[in-house]
CSV table of C-alpha atoms in Angstrom, one decimal:
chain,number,residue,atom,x,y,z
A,412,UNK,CA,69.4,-58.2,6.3
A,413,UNK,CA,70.4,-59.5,9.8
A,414,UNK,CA,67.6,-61.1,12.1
A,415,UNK,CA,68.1,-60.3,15.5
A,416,UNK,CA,65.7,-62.2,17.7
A,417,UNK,CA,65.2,-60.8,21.8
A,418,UNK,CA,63.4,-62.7,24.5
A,419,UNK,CA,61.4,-60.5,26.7
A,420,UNK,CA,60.4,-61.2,30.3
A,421,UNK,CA,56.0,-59.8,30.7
A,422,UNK,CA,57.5,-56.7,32.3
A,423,UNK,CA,59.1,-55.8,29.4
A,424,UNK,CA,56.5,-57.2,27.2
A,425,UNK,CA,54.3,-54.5,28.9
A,426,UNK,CA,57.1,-51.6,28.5
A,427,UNK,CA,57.1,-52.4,25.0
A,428,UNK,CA,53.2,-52.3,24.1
A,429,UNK,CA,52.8,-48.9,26.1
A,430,UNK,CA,55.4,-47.3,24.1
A,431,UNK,CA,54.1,-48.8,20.9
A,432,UNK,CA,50.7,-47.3,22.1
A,433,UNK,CA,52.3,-44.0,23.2
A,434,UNK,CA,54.1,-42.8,20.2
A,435,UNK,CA,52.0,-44.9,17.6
A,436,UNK,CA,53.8,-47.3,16.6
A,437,UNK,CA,51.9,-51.0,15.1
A,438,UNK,CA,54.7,-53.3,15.4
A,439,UNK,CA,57.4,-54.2,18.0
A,440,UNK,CA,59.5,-54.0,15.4
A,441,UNK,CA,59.1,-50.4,14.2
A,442,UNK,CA,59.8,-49.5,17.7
A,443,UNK,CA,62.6,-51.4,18.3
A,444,UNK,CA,63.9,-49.8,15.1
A,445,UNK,CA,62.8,-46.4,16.0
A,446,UNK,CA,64.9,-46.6,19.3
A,447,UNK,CA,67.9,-47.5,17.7
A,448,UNK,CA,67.6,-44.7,15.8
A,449,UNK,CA,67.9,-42.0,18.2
A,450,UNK,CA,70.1,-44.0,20.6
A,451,UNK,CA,72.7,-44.1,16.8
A,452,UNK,CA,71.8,-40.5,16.6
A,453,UNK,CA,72.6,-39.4,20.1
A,454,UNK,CA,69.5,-37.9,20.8
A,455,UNK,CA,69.7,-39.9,24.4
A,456,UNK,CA,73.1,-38.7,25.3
A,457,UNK,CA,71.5,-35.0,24.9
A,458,UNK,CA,68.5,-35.6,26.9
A,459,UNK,CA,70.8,-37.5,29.6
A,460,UNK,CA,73.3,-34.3,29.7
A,461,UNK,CA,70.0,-31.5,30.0
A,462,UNK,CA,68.7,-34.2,32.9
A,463,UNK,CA,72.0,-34.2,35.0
A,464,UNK,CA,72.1,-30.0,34.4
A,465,UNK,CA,68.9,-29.9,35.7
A,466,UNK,CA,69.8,-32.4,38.7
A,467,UNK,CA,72.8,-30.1,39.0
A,468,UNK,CA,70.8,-26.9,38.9
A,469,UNK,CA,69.3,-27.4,42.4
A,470,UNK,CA,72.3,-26.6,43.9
A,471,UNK,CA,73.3,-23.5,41.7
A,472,UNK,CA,76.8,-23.0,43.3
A,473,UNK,CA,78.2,-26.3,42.8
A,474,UNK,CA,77.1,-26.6,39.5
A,475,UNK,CA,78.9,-23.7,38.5
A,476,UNK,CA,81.9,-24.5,40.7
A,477,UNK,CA,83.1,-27.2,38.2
């Protein structure tokens, strides 16, 4: 198995621990693992595309203009 080792600055250090705590996760690790999960499944992609129709959606005529 490939090591892969990241340096992260306190900010992130911070993201990292509040997701961990968020979605229950014990280890860095398992959430670093976990998030390259659904970015190799394209589970961001979809979220990104229902975010920009809904930033569309506020202006109903151009988004269907396109």
């Amino acid at each position: 198995m490939k090591e892969i080792r990241l340096k992260f600055n306190s900010k992130d250090k911070e993201n990292i621990d509040r997701l961990k705590e968020k979605y229950g996760f014990k280890t860095s690790e398992d959430l670093i693992k976990f998030l390259v999960t659904i970015f190799a499944q394209h589970y961001v992609e979809f979220l990104w595309g229902v975010n920009e129709a809904e930033k569309n959606s506020k202006n109903d005529f151009e988004f269907y203009k396109r």
